[in-house]
Structure formats: structure tokens, C-alpha cells
């Protein structure tokens, strides 16, 4: 009877969880090492949530001796096992077999940290060869087992037992994952950070592969975390006390904001941010808010105490030199963004965090004037050092730039300036257009890189292919800043990179390929606002003794309409440029290169639309060429900021 019933239920569950097994990447990011460990974080988060909400004190994780299975347990309330009246199944089974959209259990004020993941334990269940849940509650022990998400029977009562809690054992499915061996060290690191982020939480870790037992518990929370980071980095704090702030429920949907900060002798700034226990390595709105707040507090402090020397201009970088900090927030509906989903995007967070930090830090400095003055001196020292080293640094940059030249592509006509801020790189399609651009440019600040061969479609090619593609290799070499994780903005040789292509379909195509390359391999360069598209004219319109250039047909028609309305319309001559190659160098300069007369489109990736952008780029750069052209043609000519 029971087994028949379970056969029927299996069919529904199979259908429900099938998408997870079909496209695991959509739920856990991938099926490699990160995806595999994601399963642990997912299950771990649920137990940590139970602790954050005050129901559990201890979370235990065991990596079993085979290295391919894990148990996570907590001493919380235990997942309810009573049978749901409408569904005819236990709450436990529903939780483990239904994909939860958004808030996990919709339990009033139950705070769920499952932020990034949020896919719930059902996804882990679907991707596990075996999963076994053991629950203690109401004086009994209950158990239910699953294979690839399918219940192997109903919840069983194993008899009387004391206490309460939830224990989940799971073994990832080798059919899904490329590699099913867990990395014991990686788990340990994660658990330690979790313990720091939730002061008082006891985290036990048994690594049966290595035969080790560890307990993580921190009473000082993120302040202890900061001290440890300082010790590891051998950064000497300039004040012994750590400035701390914690605010519970500071705003709607925000359960907690916690900040710890300290200035050090070290020159590097190191601020680590977390949202719902997830390291937001790409920062985001909490990070920005923190910076805003620190800056505001210090500026006010300098002003009220009249601490800034007259001739010294203090920048925000000076304020943050040597600053080490931790920012941790708990938020009910986190929006994560970016390639790695490691950036918090909730707009309301920025000003909220900024306000809290500004008020608290300023107050702290007023109340602790020794610390306050120490920090002020540290900042003044940073500003002085910056001023003093500016000329020296310039010489160094110049030298470095000169030596870099050895690696520059042969086709590049470089500019003579080595100051990236004033330097521009035009990436030009074809040799003849390149020749005209070289003649028409300002040699001091404008460099020209003509592209001849085929540009690879970065959406369809592997990294090794990209770096072997001659044209893209030349672009990378000319920029000097590296790509992907190696991207170093300080090495970028030009602060304007301008795509200069013909206004025809070939030109659009190459633009699209280059945009794809930048979007996939140099997204930060776009975010930093360094990428532009030039707008060469399509028509030259001569009338009377005047000349105007039109960017496109409608622009041309506007000019014509204007001229024809004159009382005595002059003779009009229209010339359509077939390509940049046939434009006179002088014309190219006047219309497209000259910074005082040209119009550039700045390429931006709109923050909110980043998911969408990712999809659009994926779609566009798939196979269907016609969609591509439509997109680029539609969007390019009539906007000032081009959203790729
Ligand atoms: C739903 C309701 C209740 C507890 C939980 C879920 C719960 C889930 C997990 C996941 C890991 N550990 C957990 N502990 C508890 C509350 C039930 C009640 O009111 O007793």
C-alpha cells in the first residue's frame, strides 16, 4: 500500500525535480568543484538559519571517510514531520522535494539566509544519489530516505528520543558532478568564516578523511575576524580598539547590519563584505555604503576639529589607506549580481549602511579622541606621501610604460603620452581606415590599432582560443591590463578605448564581437567606464558654403528639412561615405577623432539589467546572425550610453 502510494508520488516529484537534474547549473552554478561544494553550503545555511533565528546553538558538519558524502546537523527545532492535511505528505518530504521559489518556508518572521543559493534543500536532494534526513522532535526520532530526490518510503518513526534537531546526510550523484570528492580544507574555511559572522554560534567540524576534529566559536564575532586577518597579513593597527557597530532591524527587510573597522600602518585597504554569510567579493551596495559612511565621518571629524593642514588636499583614497574592515549584513531578499553573483545589488542598502556607519564612526571618534587623532594623523600621512611620491611615481609609470612597449603589437601606432588618463586607443576596422585615422589623430594622446583579420566570437570560444586569436591578442597586448582575474586597472594604458567601425553591417558585426569580448573578459573595464564607441558620420551634406555631417538617415533628413525651409534654399550636395577608408583624414579628425567635436557612446552595463544582459549577450552571440545585427543597429545610433 505504502509503496504503491509512493510510486504515484514519485512521478510527481520526478517531474518537479527533473529541471534541477537537467540543468543543475541553473540551480547551483555548475557541476564542477564549486557546484559540488554548493550542496554543502546550501544544507549548512539552513542549519545556520535555525541558529540565527535563535533556535539552535550548534551546527555540526562531518566529511565522511570516503570523502564523497557529508552530514550536516543542528540542535534546532527539527523540521516538522507531521502530515500536511491537503498534500497528504509530511512537511519534511515537501521541503525536500519541492522547489521553493523565493522565501524558503514563508514562516512569518523566520529569517532565511539562503541568499545566493535560496534553491533550498530540494535541489541538493535532487542532485544526491542518496539523502537521508533524521529529525528529532516531540520526543521521537524520525527518518526518511531519498534517491536522486525520490522518497524511498514515508517518514518512519524510529522510536523515542530526547532533544530536537535536524540531521541531513547526503552523497552527491556522480552522474551529475564531474568530481564528487569534497575538499576538506575548503569546508573548514567556510565554517570558520560562518562562526565569525555569527558570534556565539558553535560550529563543529569532523573531517574523517584527514582524521581531524575542529570547533569554531567566536564570542567577538567580526571583530575577532578582523583581528585574525590583521595578524595573518602582519598589518600593524595604529589604534588598539576595533570600531564596531551592530544594528538589528535597521530598516525594512534588513535584519542586521554589522561592521568592524580599524586603520593600520599597512598601505593596502582590505574591506571584506558579506551578505547573509556569503562573501560578496565584488562588493556592492553595502560596500559602497560603508565607504560613503567612513568618508563622511572622517571628513566631518577633520572639519569639526580643524585637523587638515591648509595646503593639503585629502582624497577618499587617503582616508581609506590602510583601512581594514568587515561588513556583514542580513537581508531578507538579497539581490546578487555580476558574473559570479558575488556583488550585492539591493539599492536601499547603500544609504542605510552609509548613514549607520557615518553616525557611529563619527560619534566614536569624538568619544575616543586619542584614537580619532591617531587616525587623522594616519590619513594626513597618506595624503603627504601621495603628494610627495606623485612626481616620482610619474617617472616610474613612464619607465614602466616604455619598457612595456617591447610587448606592444607591431600594428599599433601608439601615442606619445604615457599618462593613461589622457590617452585614448582607437580600435579601427581595416588597414585603410587605420591609415586615415593615423594621419588624422593627435599623436600625443591618440593611439590607433587597426584590426585586419577575423575577430573571434568570444561567446563561443574558450579562453585559450581567445588568447591565440591574433586580433584579440593585439587588443589585449595594447591595453596592457591583462584579462579576467588578471585584470589590473592600474596597468591599463588608455582610459578611453574607442571602437571605430564602419556604419555598415560588417562594422556592426565587428563591434558586436569586440563588445562581447570586453563584456566576457574585461567586464570591470566596462564598469570602470573606459569603453566607448565612436560615431563616424554616414553622410556629408554641403549647402551654400556650409558643411554638416549626418550620423544616419534621420539625421540627414533633419538637416535637409532645415535647409529646404529656407526662403532661398541653396544647392545641396549629399555624399554618402562607403566606409572610413574613403574618408579624408582631415574629415575623420573633424568629425570623429577631435575630442571637442566628436560624439562618443559610452558603453555601460546597467546594474539592474545585468542578468538580462548576460542572457542577451548569450542569445545574440549564439548562432543566429540576424538577431545580432538587429540588436546592434537598433541600439547603437540613437543612444548616448549603449547598454551591451
Ligand atoms: C520549518 C519550520 C520549523 C523549522 C524548520 C523548518 C527547520 C528547518 C531546518 C533546516 C535545517 N535545520 C532546520 N531546523 C528547522 C519550525 C517548526 C516548529 O515550529 O517547531
PDB file of C-alpha atoms and ligand atoms in Angstrom, residues 46-47 50 74 77-80 95 105 107 110 137 166, ligand 1:
ATOM      1  CA  UNK A  46      19.524  26.005   6.616  1.00  0.00           C
ATOM      2  CA  UNK A  47      21.027  24.928   9.908  1.00  0.00           C
ATOM      3  CA  UNK A  50      17.926  27.944  12.553  1.00  0.00           C
ATOM      4  CA  UNK A  74      21.887  21.203  14.168  1.00  0.00           C
ATOM      5  CA  UNK A  77      13.579  22.614  16.455  1.00  0.00           C
ATOM      6  CA  UNK A  78      13.771  19.879  13.857  1.00  0.00           C
ATOM      7  CA  UNK A  79      11.961  20.073  10.523  1.00  0.00           C
ATOM      8  CA  UNK A  80       8.267  19.292  11.143  1.00  0.00           C
ATOM      9  CA  UNK A  95      10.534  20.672   1.933  1.00  0.00           C
ATOM     10  CA  UNK A 105       9.203  28.340   4.144  1.00  0.00           C
ATOM     11  CA  UNK A 107       7.342  31.377   8.019  1.00  0.00           C
ATOM     12  CA  UNK A 110      11.664  33.367  10.115  1.00  0.00           C
ATOM     13  CA  UNK A 137      11.343  16.354  17.848  1.00  0.00           C
ATOM     14  CA  UNK A 166      17.808  18.124  12.129  1.00  0.00           C
TER      15      UNK A 166
HETATM   16  C1  LIG B   1      10.199  24.824   9.096  1.00  0.00           C
HETATM   17  C2  LIG B   1       9.534  25.070  10.298  1.00  0.00           C
HETATM   18  C3  LIG B   1      10.225  24.921  11.503  1.00  0.00           C
HETATM   19  C4  LIG B   1      11.539  24.542  11.498  1.00  0.00           C
HETATM   20  C5  LIG B   1      12.208  24.309  10.298  1.00  0.00           C
HETATM   21  C6  LIG B   1      11.530  24.455   9.110  1.00  0.00           C
HETATM   22  C7  LIG B   1      13.632  23.901  10.300  1.00  0.00           C
HETATM   23  C8  LIG B   1      14.336  23.714   9.109  1.00  0.00           C
HETATM   24  C9  LIG B   1      15.672  23.331   9.156  1.00  0.00           C
HETATM   25  C10 LIG B   1      16.631  23.049   8.204  1.00  0.00           C
HETATM   26  C11 LIG B   1      17.777  22.678   8.887  1.00  0.00           C
HETATM   27  N1  LIG B   1      17.554  22.735  10.193  1.00  0.00           N
HETATM   28  C12 LIG B   1      16.277  23.110  10.405  1.00  0.00           C
HETATM   29  N2  LIG B   1      15.596  23.282  11.538  1.00  0.00           N
HETATM   30  C13 LIG B   1      14.305  23.671  11.491  1.00  0.00           C
HETATM   31  C14 LIG B   1       9.547  25.226  12.808  1.00  0.00           C
HETATM   32  C15 LIG B   1       8.758  24.107  13.347  1.00  0.00           C
HETATM   33  C16 LIG B   1       8.267  24.380  14.759  1.00  0.00           C
HETATM   34  O1  LIG B   1       7.512  25.340  14.945  1.00  0.00           O
HETATM   35  O2  LIG B   1       8.641  23.645  15.641  1.00  0.00           O
END
